[in-house]
Amino acid sequence: MVESALVIEDLHVFIGTAHILQGVSLTIAAEPVAVIGRNGMGKTTLCDTLFGLRWAESGRIVYGDHEITKIKPQVRSHLGLAYVPQGRRLFPHLTVREHLALAAYASRQRGQGASRVDVLELFPKLGELEDRQARVLSGGEQQMLAIARALLTRPSLLVLDEPSEGLAPVAVAMMVEALRRLSGTGMRLLLVEQNLRVAASLARQLAVMVNGRIVEETRAADFLQDRQAQERLLGLQV
Ligand SMILES: Nc1ncnc2c1ncn2[C@@H]1O[C@H](COP(=O)(O)OP(=O)(O)OP(=O)(O)O)[C@@H](O)[C@H]1O
Ligand SMILES: [Mg+2]
């Protein structure tokens, strides 16, 4: 595990001519951080940029001792970043076993010795489902697989984009529990959520994104109590 944090400094990202991220600054250290925000605010753009799938026009991303703003996704993975994208992006016709084998193979190619045993210990259910195709799994099972796949690269920072989207409450609870265990092992977590309750159940610190900016950084416990702030920043009805 790296001791120092992920530091995002004044990040500006355009999609075409649209100025999507308008100066995002954020630090993720030992405590999990959740970025929350409504539809279209730029949350996925931030995740994609962290992982090198989009280019920053200006600003810096530093992880530990490395500036990673302009390096390729594979190198970011090598440095310990892993990404569970929104919508999970599994291969519908590949089985659980095939997904894990592919991820383990890719990690070994990069010299990132992966442990299938560890991820099956975290998600024992996946062991029972190894011969099932992703398309027949429940939303919760698919999310476990997407997280397991990311864990096979042995990340020190896991970025999850709306992992609770479309999941039943019981599946959300299981996922949050698994993420807590990972956080307890020292893994850094950046969680992006629209669901305030899910965000607050994992992260003590919330960063609220509105129109491509972090407009508020607050303790989750305070934000949960503040109905006016929720309405103003998230449009939640009170
Ligand atoms: N490929 C694209 N082409 C044009 N505009 C895009 C593209 N992808 C995203 N955008 C725009 O960028 C803005 C931010 O999108 P982004 O996906 O980052 O938001 P988000 O906060 O993740 O939303 P959601 O909660 O719906 O996932 C939105 O206004 C969106 O319309
Ligand atoms: Mg998104």
Coordinates of C-alpha atoms and ligand atoms in Angstrom, one line a residue:
M1 CA 0.0 0.0 0.0
V2 CA 1.2 3.5 -0.8
E3 CA 1.3 5.8 2.1
S4 CA 0.6 9.0 0.3
A5 CA -2.7 10.0 -1.3
L6 CA -4.3 10.6 -4.6
V7 CA -4.3 14.4 -5.1
I8 CA -6.4 16.0 -7.9
E9 CA -5.5 19.6 -8.5
D10 CA -7.6 22.1 -10.5
L11 CA -8.6 19.6 -13.2
H12 CA -10.2 20.9 -16.3
V13 CA -11.7 18.5 -18.9
F14 CA -13.5 19.2 -22.1
I15 CA -15.7 16.9 -24.2
G16 CA -15.7 18.4 -27.6
T17 CA -16.1 22.1 -26.9
A18 CA -18.1 21.5 -23.7
H19 CA -16.2 22.5 -20.6
I20 CA -17.2 19.5 -18.4
L21 CA -14.8 19.5 -15.4
Q22 CA -14.2 23.1 -14.4
G23 CA -11.4 23.0 -11.9
V24 CA -11.9 19.9 -9.7
S25 CA -9.6 19.6 -6.7
L26 CA -9.9 16.6 -4.3
T27 CA -7.6 14.5 -2.1
I28 CA -8.2 10.8 -1.2
A29 CA -6.1 9.4 1.6
A30 CA -6.8 6.6 4.1
E31 CA -10.5 7.4 4.6
P32 CA -13.0 6.6 1.8
V33 CA -14.3 9.6 0.0
A34 CA -17.6 9.8 -1.9
V35 CA -18.3 12.2 -4.7
I36 CA -22.0 12.8 -5.0
G37 CA -24.0 14.7 -7.5
R38 CA -27.0 14.6 -9.8
N39 CA -27.1 13.3 -13.4
G40 CA -24.8 14.9 -15.8
M41 CA -22.7 16.8 -13.3
G42 CA -19.4 15.3 -14.5
K43 CA -18.8 12.4 -12.0
T44 CA -18.1 9.8 -14.7
T45 CA -15.9 12.3 -16.6
L46 CA -13.8 12.7 -13.4
C47 CA -13.5 8.9 -13.0
D48 CA -12.5 8.4 -16.7
T49 CA -9.9 11.2 -16.4
L50 CA -8.4 9.6 -13.2
F51 CA -8.0 6.4 -15.1
G52 CA -6.6 7.9 -18.3
L53 CA -9.6 7.3 -20.5
R54 CA -10.1 11.1 -20.9
W55 CA -7.4 13.7 -21.2
A56 CA -7.2 16.7 -18.9
E57 CA -6.8 20.1 -20.6
S58 CA -5.1 21.4 -17.5
G59 CA -4.6 20.5 -13.9
R60 CA -2.7 17.7 -12.2
I61 CA -3.3 14.2 -10.8
V62 CA -0.7 12.9 -8.5
Y63 CA -0.7 9.4 -6.9
G64 CA 1.8 8.8 -4.2
D65 CA 5.1 9.9 -5.7
H66 CA 4.0 9.9 -9.3
E67 CA 2.3 12.5 -11.4
I68 CA -0.1 10.5 -13.5
T69 CA -1.9 13.2 -15.4
K70 CA -0.6 12.2 -18.8
I71 CA 0.3 8.6 -18.5
K72 CA -1.5 5.6 -20.0
P73 CA -4.3 3.7 -18.2
Q74 CA -2.1 0.5 -18.1
V75 CA 0.6 2.4 -16.2
R76 CA -2.0 3.8 -13.8
S77 CA -3.1 0.3 -13.2
H78 CA 0.5 -0.7 -12.5
L79 CA 0.8 2.1 -10.0
G80 CA -2.2 0.7 -8.1
L81 CA -5.4 2.3 -9.5
A82 CA -8.4 0.2 -10.5
Y83 CA -11.7 1.3 -11.8
V84 CA -15.2 -0.3 -11.6
P85 CA -17.0 1.6 -14.3
Q86 CA -20.6 2.8 -14.2
G87 CA -22.9 0.1 -15.6
R88 CA -20.3 -2.6 -14.8
R89 CA -19.3 -3.2 -18.4
L90 CA -19.1 -7.0 -18.2
F91 CA -19.1 -9.3 -21.2
P92 CA -22.6 -10.7 -21.3
H93 CA -21.6 -14.1 -22.8
L94 CA -18.5 -14.8 -20.7
T95 CA -18.9 -16.7 -17.5
V96 CA -17.7 -15.6 -14.1
R97 CA -14.7 -17.9 -14.3
E98 CA -13.8 -16.5 -17.7
H99 CA -14.1 -12.9 -16.5
L100 CA -11.8 -13.7 -13.5
A101 CA -9.4 -15.7 -15.6
L102 CA -9.1 -12.8 -18.2
A103 CA -8.5 -10.2 -15.4
A104 CA -5.9 -12.5 -13.7
Y105 CA -4.2 -13.1 -17.0
A106 CA -4.0 -9.4 -17.8
S107 CA -2.7 -8.6 -14.3
R108 CA 0.0 -11.3 -14.5
Q109 CA 1.1 -9.9 -17.9
R110 CA 1.7 -6.7 -16.1
G111 CA 3.5 -8.5 -13.2
Q112 CA 0.7 -7.7 -10.8
G113 CA 0.4 -11.1 -9.2
A114 CA -3.4 -11.4 -8.6
S115 CA -5.1 -13.7 -6.1
R116 CA -8.3 -15.3 -7.2
V117 CA -8.6 -16.9 -3.8
D118 CA -8.8 -13.6 -2.1
V119 CA -11.6 -12.2 -4.2
L120 CA -13.6 -15.4 -3.8
E121 CA -13.0 -15.2 -0.1
L122 CA -14.5 -11.6 -0.2
F123 CA -17.3 -12.7 -2.5
P124 CA -17.9 -16.4 -1.8
K125 CA -21.1 -16.3 -3.9
L126 CA -19.0 -15.8 -7.0
G127 CA -17.4 -19.2 -6.4
E128 CA -20.9 -20.8 -6.7
L129 CA -21.6 -18.9 -9.9
E130 CA -18.4 -19.6 -11.7
D131 CA -20.0 -21.4 -14.7
R132 CA -22.8 -18.8 -15.2
Q133 CA -22.7 -16.2 -17.9
A134 CA -22.6 -12.6 -16.8
R135 CA -25.9 -11.9 -18.6
V136 CA -27.9 -14.2 -16.3
L137 CA -26.5 -12.8 -13.0
S138 CA -28.5 -10.5 -10.8
G139 CA -27.5 -6.9 -10.6
G140 CA -25.8 -7.5 -7.3
E141 CA -23.9 -10.5 -8.6
Q142 CA -22.8 -8.6 -11.6
Q143 CA -21.5 -5.8 -9.4
M144 CA -19.6 -8.3 -7.2
L145 CA -18.0 -9.7 -10.4
A146 CA -17.1 -6.2 -11.6
I147 CA -15.5 -5.4 -8.3
A148 CA -13.7 -8.8 -8.2
R149 CA -12.3 -8.2 -11.6
A150 CA -10.9 -4.9 -10.5
L151 CA -9.4 -6.4 -7.4
L152 CA -7.5 -8.9 -9.3
T153 CA -5.0 -6.1 -10.3
R154 CA -4.3 -5.8 -6.5
P155 CA -5.1 -2.1 -6.4
S156 CA -4.2 0.3 -3.6
L157 CA -6.9 2.7 -4.8
L158 CA -10.3 1.5 -6.1
V159 CA -12.5 4.0 -8.0
L160 CA -16.2 2.9 -8.2
D161 CA -18.7 4.8 -10.4
E162 CA -22.3 4.4 -9.1
P163 CA -21.9 0.9 -7.9
S164 CA -25.3 0.9 -6.3
E165 CA -27.1 1.8 -9.5
G166 CA -29.9 -0.6 -10.2
L167 CA -29.2 -2.9 -7.2
A168 CA -31.7 -4.3 -4.7
P169 CA -31.3 -2.9 -1.2
V170 CA -29.9 -6.3 0.1
A171 CA -27.3 -6.3 -2.7
V172 CA -26.3 -2.7 -1.9
A173 CA -25.9 -3.7 1.8
M174 CA -23.6 -6.6 0.9
M175 CA -21.6 -4.5 -1.4
V176 CA -21.1 -1.8 1.2
E177 CA -20.0 -4.4 3.7
A178 CA -17.4 -5.8 1.2
L179 CA -16.1 -2.3 0.5
R180 CA -15.8 -1.6 4.2
R181 CA -13.7 -4.7 4.6
L182 CA -11.5 -3.6 1.7
S183 CA -11.1 -0.2 3.3
G184 CA -10.2 -1.9 6.5
T185 CA -7.3 -3.6 4.8
G186 CA -5.9 -0.2 3.8
M187 CA -7.3 0.0 0.3
R188 CA -8.2 3.6 -0.6
L189 CA -11.7 4.1 -2.0
L190 CA -13.2 6.7 -4.1
L191 CA -16.9 6.1 -4.5
V192 CA -19.1 8.1 -6.9
E193 CA -22.8 8.0 -6.1
Q194 CA -26.1 9.6 -6.8
N195 CA -27.5 7.8 -3.8
L196 CA -26.7 9.8 -0.7
R197 CA -27.5 7.0 1.8
V198 CA -25.1 4.6 0.1
A199 CA -22.4 7.3 -0.1
A200 CA -22.8 8.2 3.6
S201 CA -22.9 4.5 4.7
L202 CA -19.3 4.1 3.4
A203 CA -17.6 7.5 3.4
R204 CA -17.3 9.9 6.3
Q205 CA -16.3 12.6 3.8
L206 CA -18.5 13.7 0.9
A207 CA -17.6 15.9 -2.0
V208 CA -20.6 17.4 -3.8
M209 CA -20.2 17.9 -7.5
V210 CA -22.4 20.5 -9.3
N211 CA -21.7 21.4 -13.0
G212 CA -18.2 20.0 -13.0
R213 CA -17.0 21.6 -9.7
I214 CA -16.7 20.3 -6.2
V215 CA -18.9 22.9 -4.6
E216 CA -18.9 21.5 -1.1
E217 CA -16.8 19.1 1.0
T218 CA -18.6 18.1 4.1
R219 CA -18.9 15.4 6.7
A220 CA -21.5 12.8 5.6
A221 CA -23.2 12.9 9.0
D222 CA -23.7 16.7 8.7
F223 CA -24.9 16.6 5.1
L224 CA -27.5 13.9 6.0
Q225 CA -29.0 16.2 8.6
D226 CA -29.0 19.2 6.3
R227 CA -32.1 18.9 4.2
Q228 CA -31.7 22.4 2.7
A229 CA -28.2 21.6 1.4
Q230 CA -29.5 18.3 0.0
E231 CA -32.2 20.1 -1.9
R232 CA -30.0 22.9 -3.1
L233 CA -27.1 20.7 -4.2
L234 CA -28.8 17.4 -5.1
G235 CA -32.3 18.5 -5.9
L236 CA -33.6 16.0 -3.3
Q237 CA -37.2 16.8 -2.3
V238 CA -37.7 17.5 1.4
Ligands
LIG1 N1 -19.5 11.4 -25.1 C1 -20.0 12.6 -24.8 N2 -20.3 13.5 -25.7 C2 -20.8 14.7 -25.3 N3 -21.1 15.1 -24.1 C3 -20.9 14.2 -23.1 C4 -20.3 12.9 -23.4 N4 -20.2 12.2 -22.3 C5 -20.7 13.0 -21.3 N5 -21.1 14.2 -21.8 C6 -21.7 15.3 -21.1 O1 -20.8 15.6 -20.0 C7 -21.5 16.0 -18.9 C8 -21.0 15.2 -17.7 O2 -21.3 13.8 -18.0 P1 -20.9 12.6 -17.0 O3 -21.2 11.3 -17.6 O4 -19.5 12.9 -16.5 O5 -21.9 12.9 -15.8 P2 -22.3 12.1 -14.5 O6 -22.3 13.0 -13.3 O7 -21.5 10.8 -14.5 O8 -23.9 11.7 -14.8 P3 -24.7 10.4 -14.4 O9 -25.1 10.5 -13.0 O10 -25.9 10.4 -15.3 O11 -23.8 9.2 -14.6 C9 -23.0 15.8 -19.2 O12 -23.5 17.1 -19.5 C10 -23.0 14.9 -20.4 O13 -24.1 15.2 -21.3
MG2 MG -22.0 8.9 -14.5

